[in-house]
Tab-separated table of C-alpha atoms and ligand atoms in Angstrom:
chain	number	residue	atom	x	y	z
A	108	UNK	CA	0.000	0.000	0.000
A	109	UNK	CA	1.241	3.482	-0.804
A	110	UNK	CA	1.958	5.652	2.214
A	111	UNK	CA	-0.632	8.180	3.233
A	112	UNK	CA	0.160	11.773	2.224
A	113	UNK	CA	-0.389	12.757	5.806
A	114	UNK	CA	2.420	10.428	6.880
A	115	UNK	CA	4.554	12.555	9.115
A	116	UNK	CA	8.110	12.506	10.300
A	117	UNK	CA	9.079	12.139	13.956
A	118	UNK	CA	10.315	14.444	16.658
A	119	UNK	CA	9.247	17.969	17.324
A	120	UNK	CA	7.430	19.033	14.192
A	121	UNK	CA	5.911	15.599	13.914
A	122	UNK	CA	2.853	16.893	12.083
A	123	UNK	CA	4.793	17.922	9.005
A	124	UNK	CA	3.901	16.045	5.821
A	125	UNK	CA	6.684	14.654	3.613
A	126	UNK	CA	7.240	14.319	-0.129
A	127	UNK	CA	7.972	10.671	0.502
A	128	UNK	CA	4.470	10.306	1.893
A	129	UNK	CA	2.809	12.033	-1.067
A	130	UNK	CA	1.549	10.197	-4.135
A	131	UNK	CA	0.824	13.042	-6.514
A	132	UNK	CA	3.066	16.103	-6.408
A	133	UNK	CA	2.915	19.385	-8.325
A	134	UNK	CA	6.198	21.296	-8.325
A	135	UNK	CA	6.198	24.981	-9.170
A	136	UNK	CA	9.562	26.234	-10.358
A	137	UNK	CA	10.156	29.968	-10.135
A	138	UNK	CA	11.990	32.079	-12.729
A	139	UNK	CA	14.630	33.132	-10.210
A	140	UNK	CA	15.872	29.527	-10.092
A	141	UNK	CA	15.693	28.689	-13.768
A	142	UNK	CA	17.107	31.836	-15.242
A	143	UNK	CA	20.544	33.173	-14.416
A	144	UNK	CA	19.999	36.734	-13.280
A	145	UNK	CA	23.197	38.110	-14.817
A	146	UNK	CA	23.153	36.391	-18.208
A	147	UNK	CA	19.381	35.977	-18.656
A	148	UNK	CA	20.044	32.414	-19.835
A	149	UNK	CA	18.796	29.077	-18.553
A	150	UNK	CA	20.490	27.912	-15.363
A	151	UNK	CA	21.158	24.469	-16.782
A	152	UNK	CA	23.189	22.958	-13.930
A	153	UNK	CA	20.372	23.808	-11.527
A	154	UNK	CA	17.757	22.232	-13.768
A	155	UNK	CA	19.970	19.151	-14.158
A	156	UNK	CA	19.875	18.593	-10.413
A	157	UNK	CA	16.135	19.078	-10.285
A	158	UNK	CA	15.627	16.671	-13.189
A	159	UNK	CA	17.592	14.028	-11.279
A	160	UNK	CA	15.419	14.545	-8.229
A	161	UNK	CA	12.204	14.388	-10.240
A	162	UNK	CA	13.369	11.192	-11.950
A	163	UNK	CA	13.892	9.690	-8.480
A	164	UNK	CA	10.299	10.585	-7.550
A	165	UNK	CA	9.013	8.956	-10.754
A	166	UNK	CA	11.060	5.817	-9.990
A	167	UNK	CA	9.415	5.808	-6.562
A	168	UNK	CA	6.067	5.546	-8.415
A	169	UNK	CA	4.912	9.053	-7.713
A	170	UNK	CA	2.981	11.196	-10.147
A	171	UNK	CA	4.727	14.505	-10.769
A	172	UNK	CA	3.625	17.603	-12.692
A	173	UNK	CA	5.757	20.716	-13.070
A	174	UNK	CA	4.437	24.240	-13.348
A	175	UNK	CA	7.391	26.136	-14.686
A	176	UNK	CA	7.959	29.845	-15.035
A	177	UNK	CA	10.824	31.298	-17.013
A	178	UNK	CA	9.390	31.512	-20.526
A	179	UNK	CA	9.190	35.289	-20.595
A	180	UNK	CA	12.621	35.765	-19.020
A	181	UNK	CA	14.308	33.313	-21.419
A	182	UNK	CA	12.436	34.666	-24.423
A	183	UNK	CA	13.476	38.230	-23.646
A	184	UNK	CA	17.117	37.292	-23.837
A	185	UNK	CA	16.572	35.247	-27.009
A	186	UNK	CA	14.709	38.053	-28.764
A	187	UNK	CA	16.884	40.793	-27.260
A	188	UNK	CA	13.890	42.468	-25.635
A	189	UNK	CA	14.822	44.730	-22.748
A	190	UNK	CA	14.439	43.202	-19.251
A	191	UNK	CA	12.236	45.969	-17.934
A	192	UNK	CA	9.815	46.152	-20.856
A	193	UNK	CA	6.204	46.292	-19.768
A	194	UNK	CA	4.596	46.186	-23.217
A	195	UNK	CA	2.201	43.240	-23.322
A	196	UNK	CA	2.866	42.374	-26.983
A	197	UNK	CA	6.595	42.185	-26.328
A	198	UNK	CA	6.070	40.006	-23.258
A	199	UNK	CA	3.798	37.747	-25.283
A	200	UNK	CA	6.386	37.458	-28.033
A	201	UNK	CA	9.038	36.692	-25.414
A	202	UNK	CA	6.799	34.009	-23.883
A	203	UNK	CA	6.218	32.414	-27.296
A	204	UNK	CA	9.948	32.151	-27.965
A	205	UNK	CA	10.984	31.309	-24.419
A	206	UNK	CA	8.438	28.538	-23.952
A	207	UNK	CA	10.126	26.445	-26.646
A	208	UNK	CA	13.518	26.868	-24.991
A	209	UNK	CA	11.997	25.938	-21.650
A	210	UNK	CA	10.166	22.873	-22.910
A	211	UNK	CA	13.255	21.626	-24.742
A	212	UNK	CA	15.362	21.986	-21.626
A	213	UNK	CA	12.924	19.885	-19.581
A	214	UNK	CA	12.591	17.300	-22.323
A	215	UNK	CA	16.326	17.053	-22.699
A	216	UNK	CA	17.243	16.888	-19.013
A	217	UNK	CA	14.387	14.646	-17.865
A	218	UNK	CA	14.826	12.561	-21.007
A	219	UNK	CA	18.385	11.782	-19.969
A	220	UNK	CA	16.771	9.929	-17.027
A	221	UNK	CA	14.275	8.219	-19.354
A	222	UNK	CA	11.459	10.378	-18.034
A	223	UNK	CA	8.991	11.525	-20.689
A	224	UNK	CA	7.446	14.997	-20.696
A	225	UNK	CA	4.431	16.704	-22.268
A	226	UNK	CA	3.543	20.373	-22.471
A	227	UNK	CA	0.277	21.970	-21.372
A	228	UNK	CA	-0.316	25.706	-21.668
A	229	UNK	CA	-3.321	26.901	-19.696
A	230	UNK	CA	-5.268	30.128	-19.518
A	231	UNK	CA	-7.355	31.385	-16.618
A	232	UNK	CA	-10.484	30.347	-18.515
A	233	UNK	CA	-9.289	26.736	-18.732
A	234	UNK	CA	-9.272	26.510	-14.960
A	235	UNK	CA	-12.470	28.504	-14.350
A	236	UNK	CA	-14.891	27.144	-16.947
A	237	UNK	CA	-16.078	23.715	-15.795
A	238	UNK	CA	-16.127	21.999	-19.177
A	239	UNK	CA	-12.673	23.235	-20.126
A	240	UNK	CA	-11.557	22.381	-16.605
A	241	UNK	CA	-12.783	18.807	-16.972
A	242	UNK	CA	-11.014	18.458	-20.318
A	243	UNK	CA	-7.747	19.768	-18.926
A	244	UNK	CA	-8.193	17.507	-15.895
A	245	UNK	CA	-8.662	14.412	-17.979
A	246	UNK	CA	-5.603	15.197	-20.142
A	247	UNK	CA	-3.542	15.668	-16.991
A	248	UNK	CA	-4.885	12.438	-15.482
A	249	UNK	CA	-4.011	10.477	-18.609
A	250	UNK	CA	-0.472	11.852	-18.717
A	251	UNK	CA	0.123	11.240	-15.013
A	252	UNK	CA	-1.188	7.688	-15.272
A	253	UNK	CA	1.334	7.112	-18.076
A	254	UNK	CA	4.121	8.367	-15.739
A	255	UNK	CA	4.687	11.297	-18.075
A	256	UNK	CA	5.651	14.607	-16.424
A	257	UNK	CA	3.393	17.416	-17.684
A	258	UNK	CA	5.298	20.691	-18.008
A	259	UNK	CA	2.708	23.401	-17.489
A	260	UNK	CA	2.782	27.155	-17.880
A	261	UNK	CA	0.292	29.904	-18.405
A	262	UNK	CA	-0.404	30.468	-22.092
A	263	UNK	CA	1.134	33.925	-21.883
A	264	UNK	CA	1.229	34.454	-25.640
A	265	UNK	CA	-2.543	34.635	-25.876
A	266	UNK	CA	-3.601	35.715	-22.382
A	267	UNK	CA	-4.234	39.419	-22.034
A	268	UNK	CA	-3.708	41.284	-18.786
A	269	UNK	CA	-7.360	41.174	-17.722
A	270	UNK	CA	-7.731	37.442	-18.177
A	271	UNK	CA	-4.495	36.064	-16.944
A	272	UNK	CA	-3.118	34.721	-13.711
A	273	UNK	CA	0.124	36.582	-14.215
A	274	UNK	CA	1.789	34.478	-11.557
A	275	UNK	CA	2.454	30.780	-11.582
A	276	UNK	CA	1.915	30.281	-7.832
A	277	UNK	CA	-1.862	30.436	-8.148
A	278	UNK	CA	-1.814	28.618	-11.482
A	279	UNK	CA	0.156	25.809	-9.813
A	280	UNK	CA	-2.383	25.676	-6.985
A	281	UNK	CA	-5.248	25.356	-9.477
A	282	UNK	CA	-3.364	22.622	-11.300
A	283	UNK	CA	-2.739	20.817	-7.996
A	284	UNK	CA	-6.451	20.894	-7.182
A	285	UNK	CA	-7.366	19.964	-10.758
A	286	UNK	CA	-5.344	16.761	-10.603
A	287	UNK	CA	-6.191	16.003	-6.943
A	288	UNK	CA	-2.543	16.294	-5.932
A	289	UNK	CA	-1.761	15.732	-2.294
A	290	UNK	CA	1.260	18.018	-2.317
A	291	UNK	CA	2.236	21.315	-3.969
A	292	UNK	CA	5.872	22.385	-3.762
A	293	UNK	CA	6.557	26.069	-4.399
A	294	UNK	CA	10.257	26.308	-5.170
A	295	UNK	CA	11.605	29.832	-5.220
A	296	UNK	CA	14.461	31.843	-3.762
A	297	UNK	CA	13.065	32.148	-0.227
A	298	UNK	CA	13.100	29.569	2.566
A	299	UNK	CA	9.495	30.123	3.487
A	300	UNK	CA	7.299	32.435	5.517
A	301	UNK	CA	9.019	34.474	8.245
A	302	UNK	CA	7.550	36.290	11.224
A	303	UNK	CA	9.237	39.487	9.972
A	304	UNK	CA	11.349	40.506	6.967
A	305	UNK	CA	14.551	38.427	7.090
A	306	UNK	CA	16.232	40.912	4.730
A	307	UNK	CA	16.066	43.661	7.322
A	308	UNK	CA	15.630	41.804	10.621
A	309	UNK	CA	18.417	39.344	11.538
A	310	UNK	CA	16.188	37.927	14.291
A	311	UNK	CA	13.362	37.033	11.898
A	312	UNK	CA	12.352	33.426	12.407
A	313	UNK	CA	10.914	31.012	9.906
A	314	UNK	CA	7.430	29.631	10.507
A	315	UNK	CA	7.679	25.883	9.783
A	316	UNK	CA	3.988	25.072	9.919
A	317	UNK	CA	0.762	26.933	9.152
A	318	UNK	CA	-2.547	25.163	9.600
A	319	UNK	CA	-4.801	28.147	9.050
A	320	UNK	CA	-4.304	31.296	7.009
A	321	UNK	CA	-5.530	33.970	9.392
A	322	UNK	CA	-5.387	37.736	8.716
A	323	UNK	CA	-2.302	37.780	10.979
A	324	UNK	CA	-0.567	35.212	8.719
A	325	UNK	CA	-1.576	37.212	5.670
A	326	UNK	CA	-0.112	40.343	7.185
A	327	UNK	CA	3.267	38.550	7.345
A	328	UNK	CA	3.309	38.039	3.589
A	329	UNK	CA	3.979	41.701	2.976
A	330	UNK	CA	7.181	41.391	4.986
A	331	UNK	CA	8.919	38.953	2.641
A	332	UNK	CA	10.056	39.360	-0.927
A	333	UNK	CA	11.598	37.496	-3.817
A	334	UNK	CA	14.048	39.145	-6.162
A	335	UNK	CA	12.869	37.871	-9.540
A	336	UNK	CA	9.562	36.682	-10.980
A	337	UNK	CA	6.089	38.019	-10.444
A	338	UNK	CA	5.082	36.036	-7.378
A	339	UNK	CA	6.321	36.992	-3.968
A	340	UNK	CA	4.857	35.801	-0.714
A	341	UNK	CA	1.364	37.190	-1.312
A	342	UNK	CA	0.704	34.879	-4.259
A	343	UNK	CA	2.315	31.945	-2.410
A	344	UNK	CA	-0.148	32.388	0.425
A	345	UNK	CA	-2.958	32.694	-2.114
A	346	UNK	CA	-1.782	29.365	-3.562
A	347	UNK	CA	-1.773	27.694	-0.147
A	348	UNK	CA	-5.256	29.075	0.474
A	349	UNK	CA	-6.527	27.397	-2.710
A	350	UNK	CA	-4.867	24.077	-1.805
A	351	UNK	CA	-5.663	23.706	1.903
A	352	UNK	CA	-9.440	23.170	1.623
A	353	UNK	CA	-8.833	20.912	-1.402
A	354	UNK	CA	-6.795	18.438	0.619
A	355	UNK	CA	-3.421	19.412	-0.805
A	356	UNK	CA	-0.466	20.186	1.466
A	357	UNK	CA	1.650	23.125	0.267
A	358	UNK	CA	5.298	23.720	1.010
A	359	UNK	CA	7.343	26.828	0.261
A	360	UNK	CA	10.993	25.860	-0.072
A	361	UNK	CA	14.242	27.382	-1.260
A	362	UNK	CA	15.314	25.992	-4.623
A	363	UNK	CA	18.891	27.199	-4.091
A	364	UNK	CA	19.373	24.559	-1.406
A	365	UNK	CA	21.399	21.655	-2.862
A	366	UNK	CA	18.958	18.911	-3.963
A	367	UNK	CA	16.036	21.049	-2.851
A	368	UNK	CA	13.374	18.319	-3.008
A	369	UNK	CA	15.323	15.840	-0.896
A	370	UNK	CA	16.135	18.689	1.482
A	371	UNK	CA	12.446	19.246	2.185
A	372	UNK	CA	12.191	15.786	3.745
A	373	UNK	CA	15.559	16.227	5.444
A	374	UNK	CA	14.532	19.061	7.707
A	375	UNK	CA	15.599	21.990	5.487
A	376	UNK	CA	14.119	25.332	6.460
A	377	UNK	CA	10.734	25.556	4.737
A	378	UNK	CA	7.110	26.373	5.490
A	379	UNK	CA	4.371	23.758	5.281
A	380	UNK	CA	0.688	24.594	4.991
A	381	UNK	CA	-1.456	21.723	6.189
A	382	UNK	CA	-4.571	20.664	4.300
A	383	UNK	CA	-7.865	20.600	6.166
A	384	UNK	CA	-9.148	17.471	4.382
A	385	UNK	CA	-8.072	14.842	1.817
A	386	UNK	CA	-8.181	15.501	-1.970
A	387	UNK	CA	-10.772	12.771	-2.444
A	388	UNK	CA	-13.067	14.048	0.295
A	389	UNK	CA	-12.735	17.618	-0.993
A	390	UNK	CA	-13.692	16.612	-4.519
A	391	UNK	CA	-16.645	14.581	-3.325
A	392	UNK	CA	-17.752	17.512	-1.175
A	393	UNK	CA	-17.528	19.792	-4.222
A	394	UNK	CA	-19.691	17.443	-6.283
A	395	UNK	CA	-22.204	16.717	-3.513
A	396	UNK	CA	-22.509	20.106	-1.924
A	397	UNK	CA	-21.416	22.917	-4.193
A	398	UNK	CA	-22.689	22.172	-7.659
A	399	UNK	CA	-26.298	22.804	-8.607
A	400	UNK	CA	-27.768	19.667	-10.271
A	401	UNK	CA	-29.008	20.369	-13.823
A	402	UNK	CA	-30.930	17.160	-14.409
A	403	UNK	CA	-31.700	13.628	-13.268
A	404	UNK	CA	-30.757	10.174	-14.485
A	405	UNK	CA	-33.135	7.337	-13.624
A	406	UNK	CA	-31.354	3.997	-13.315
A	407	UNK	CA	-32.400	0.356	-13.075
A	408	UNK	CA	-31.904	-1.971	-10.098
A	409	UNK	CA	-28.727	-3.550	-11.487
A	410	UNK	CA	-27.058	-0.168	-11.946
A	411	UNK	CA	-28.189	0.901	-8.474
A	412	UNK	CA	-26.467	-2.130	-6.999
A	413	UNK	CA	-23.270	-1.396	-8.978
A	414	UNK	CA	-23.216	2.167	-7.701
A	415	UNK	CA	-23.615	1.032	-4.108
A	416	UNK	CA	-20.741	-1.428	-4.700
A	417	UNK	CA	-18.561	1.557	-5.711
A	418	UNK	CA	-18.688	1.132	-9.495
A	419	UNK	CA	-19.316	3.665	-12.265
A	420	UNK	CA	-22.665	4.264	-13.984
A	421	UNK	CA	-22.743	2.751	-17.477
A	422	UNK	CA	-25.175	3.681	-20.290
A	423	UNK	CA	-26.830	0.252	-20.097
A	424	UNK	CA	-28.163	0.965	-16.580
A	425	UNK	CA	-29.859	4.277	-17.435
A	426	UNK	CA	-33.618	4.060	-18.075
A	427	UNK	CA	-34.578	7.727	-18.137
A	428	UNK	CA	-33.203	11.274	-18.412
A	429	UNK	CA	-34.905	14.372	-17.006
A	430	UNK	CA	-33.872	17.923	-17.800
A	431	UNK	CA	-31.373	19.366	-20.242
A	432	UNK	CA	-27.740	19.476	-19.273
A	433	UNK	CA	-24.279	19.641	-20.764
A	434	UNK	CA	-21.335	17.321	-20.402
A	435	UNK	CA	-19.652	18.006	-17.055
A	436	UNK	CA	-22.821	19.261	-15.350
A	437	UNK	CA	-23.873	17.847	-11.995
A	438	UNK	CA	-26.885	15.515	-12.077
A	439	UNK	CA	-28.961	13.569	-9.571
A	440	UNK	CA	-29.022	9.786	-9.916
A	441	UNK	CA	-32.395	8.311	-8.927
A	442	UNK	CA	-33.658	4.719	-8.816
A	443	UNK	CA	-36.901	3.686	-10.521
A	444	UNK	CA	-38.695	3.920	-7.162
A	445	UNK	CA	-37.990	7.640	-7.073
A	446	UNK	CA	-35.289	7.509	-4.434
A	447	UNK	CA	-32.223	9.748	-4.884
A	448	UNK	CA	-29.119	7.563	-4.716
A	449	UNK	CA	-26.222	9.731	-5.804
A	450	UNK	CA	-24.951	12.905	-7.410
A	451	UNK	CA	-22.324	12.993	-10.070
A	452	UNK	CA	-20.818	14.764	-13.051
A	453	UNK	CA	-22.253	13.581	-16.352
A	454	UNK	CA	-19.685	12.519	-18.950
A	455	UNK	CA	-22.222	13.136	-21.759
A	456	UNK	CA	-24.879	15.779	-22.370
A	457	UNK	CA	-28.546	14.908	-21.760
A	458	UNK	CA	-29.307	14.557	-25.494
A	459	UNK	CA	-26.520	12.010	-25.971
A	460	UNK	CA	-27.473	10.035	-22.862
A	461	UNK	CA	-31.024	9.757	-24.250
A	462	UNK	CA	-29.509	8.129	-27.342
A	463	UNK	CA	-27.150	5.711	-25.596
A	464	UNK	CA	-29.182	4.777	-22.527
A	465	UNK	CA	-29.988	1.080	-22.302
A	466	UNK	CA	-27.159	0.268	-24.722
A	467	UNK	CA	-23.925	-1.516	-24.062
A	468	UNK	CA	-20.800	0.656	-23.914
A	469	UNK	CA	-19.427	-0.972	-27.078
A	470	UNK	CA	-22.417	0.364	-29.033
A	471	UNK	CA	-22.027	4.026	-28.062
A	472	UNK	CA	-19.550	4.862	-30.818
A	473	UNK	CA	-21.885	3.668	-33.506
A	474	UNK	CA	-24.857	5.482	-32.012
A	475	UNK	CA	-23.123	8.812	-31.351
A	476	UNK	CA	-20.599	8.780	-34.171
A	477	UNK	CA	-17.787	9.379	-31.689
A	478	UNK	CA	-16.131	7.416	-28.921
A	479	UNK	CA	-15.717	9.045	-25.547
A	480	UNK	CA	-15.962	7.740	-22.012
A	481	UNK	CA	-17.197	4.235	-21.279
A	482	UNK	CA	-19.152	5.525	-18.298
A	483	UNK	CA	-22.055	7.941	-18.134
A	484	UNK	CA	-20.698	8.935	-14.714
A	485	UNK	CA	-17.258	7.741	-13.649
A	486	UNK	CA	-17.054	6.568	-10.043
A	487	UNK	CA	-14.487	9.268	-9.231
A	488	UNK	CA	-17.143	11.801	-10.189
A	489	UNK	CA	-19.935	10.172	-8.210
A	490	UNK	CA	-21.021	10.635	-4.609
A	491	UNK	CA	-23.569	8.334	-2.994
A	492	UNK	CA	-26.268	10.038	-0.988
A	493	UNK	CA	-26.464	8.576	2.480
A	494	UNK	CA	-29.983	7.477	3.388
B	196	LIG	N1	4.296	32.539	-16.934
B	196	LIG	C1	5.455	33.349	-16.704
B	196	LIG	C2	6.643	32.854	-17.517
B	196	LIG	O1	6.711	31.727	-17.868
B	196	LIG	C3	5.887	33.399	-15.265
B	196	LIG	C4	4.924	33.886	-14.250
B	196	LIG	C5	5.574	33.907	-12.867
B	196	LIG	O2	6.699	34.407	-12.746
B	196	LIG	O3	4.983	33.413	-11.912
B	196	LIG	O4	7.568	33.576	-17.782
């Protein structure tokens, strides 16, 4: 059995999670680590070390996704665009050029450890709109299940100021929640959250563990800074705030530490933010409690039994569809006696379910003209209603 993400290490700060205990890890890599400040070029030796550490995680059967910054910084150098330019079109051009350099570097360095990579560029809309969110989620899931490392960045070349994250801390948090990660690592050039500004106060002490982001904790964020990149402590706290209720532990750690990932588990100075639930429970809560159902599926006795046994809902078990809904919408699942059994996210729209209901999964392609999911509701997207 895989260790529980909440597995903790001994002595003193015994409640701290570990990377060793996590199964699915999103690592956010800041520009200040990847790009040499003086030359504006890729810091290849640093990335080589990280690639070795990531390969070790993959060999340990963990799923790893990387949210990497650095495209704009690398692209600026490549296109000889001034460092301090604020023009959006120039930044977008820099991102377009730099992203290729970045992706190649990851492919090359992880490839030397036989680790395969894939690139995903996301916009704010992809993480906010539920249907696009579900598509991005399923692509991520597929890649992670294949032990491929997705290299993710914001699609800066098309995002305009009003509709962009602008910082990869929050994007990484959304990605972590999207793929039900149990750990988000924010690697940058700071050790973590301090009780005052370590740059000006030699007595500032690091806070190793935060289990609630109170206004007092938020007030501390203003006291810390990073030298490069758009983030800073404010967006790191915002990232932790997104992850905590979603069951994902977040750690801020210094990427300049030798072997920074191993160091996290070996008591390096860092700040952990504890989750308040598990990723699975958080997702089920979201489906059961937050989403407004748009329709109802009536199912037969055999399907009802399968659901109770923890299986997915297949087209063959559906006997009726009420309401009009889109793929990805929440629906109620009801038995033929009128009792509500479950809520879930429909993998097909209501019109398509009307066509495929009562049919075996193998027949759906012929009926619909396309092949998609085998299930009408996958068990991961289904929550039984307790009666
Ligand atoms: N997406 C930006 C880039 O790749 C980085 C944003 C950030 O620094 O957080 O250059």
